[in-house]
Coordinates of C-alpha atoms in Angstrom, one line a residue:
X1 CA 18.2 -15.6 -40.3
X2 CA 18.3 -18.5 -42.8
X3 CA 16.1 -18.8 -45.5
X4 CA 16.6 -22.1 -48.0
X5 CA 15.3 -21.5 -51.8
X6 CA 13.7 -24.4 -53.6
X7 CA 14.0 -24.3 -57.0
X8 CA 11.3 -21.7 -58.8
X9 CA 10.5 -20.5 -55.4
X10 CA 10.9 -16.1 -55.1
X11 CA 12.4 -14.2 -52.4
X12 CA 9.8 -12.4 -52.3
X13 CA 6.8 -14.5 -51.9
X14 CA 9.0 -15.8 -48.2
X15 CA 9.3 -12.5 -46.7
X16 CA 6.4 -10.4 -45.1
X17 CA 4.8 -7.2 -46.8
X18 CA 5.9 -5.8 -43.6
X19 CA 9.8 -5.4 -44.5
X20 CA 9.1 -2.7 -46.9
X21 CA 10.6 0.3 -46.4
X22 CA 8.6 3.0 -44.2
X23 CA 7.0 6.4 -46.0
X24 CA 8.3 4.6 -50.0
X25 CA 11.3 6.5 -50.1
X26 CA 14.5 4.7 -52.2
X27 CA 17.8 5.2 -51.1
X28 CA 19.9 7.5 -54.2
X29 CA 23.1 5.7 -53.8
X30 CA 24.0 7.6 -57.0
X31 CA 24.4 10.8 -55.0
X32 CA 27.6 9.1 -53.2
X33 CA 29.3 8.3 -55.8
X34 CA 32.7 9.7 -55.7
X35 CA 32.0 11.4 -52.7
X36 CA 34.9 9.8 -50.4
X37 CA 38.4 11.4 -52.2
X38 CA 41.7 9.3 -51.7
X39 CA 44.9 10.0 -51.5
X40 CA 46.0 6.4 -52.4
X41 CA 44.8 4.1 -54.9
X42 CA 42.2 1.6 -53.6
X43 CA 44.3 -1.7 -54.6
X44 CA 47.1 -0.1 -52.6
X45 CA 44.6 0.3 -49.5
X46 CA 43.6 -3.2 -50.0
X47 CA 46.8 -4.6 -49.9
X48 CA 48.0 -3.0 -46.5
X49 CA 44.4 -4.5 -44.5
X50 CA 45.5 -7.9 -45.8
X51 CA 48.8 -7.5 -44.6
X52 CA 47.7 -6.3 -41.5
X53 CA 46.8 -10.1 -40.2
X54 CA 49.9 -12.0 -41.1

């Protein structure tokens, strides 16, 4: 889906009342944090997926 902005236009006025999320629960994405432990650090992991296509 593509939705064009005009200028002083909201996100929120363009989408439907509908889209909100079902029994008002939020997601606690603060209960994740640090959860997945590495053995490597995450530049090092980032370097070896872009290598992985040349």
């Amino acid at each position: 889906m593509t939705i064009i902005l005009k200028k002083g236009q909201h996100l929120e006025d363009l989408l439907p009342k509908t889209t909100s999320v079902k029994g008002g629960k939020k997601l606690d994405a603060k209960k994740y944090l640090g959860v997945l432990k590495r053995k490597e650090d995450s530049l090092e992991i980032q370097k070896k997926m872009r290598d992985e296509w040349e």
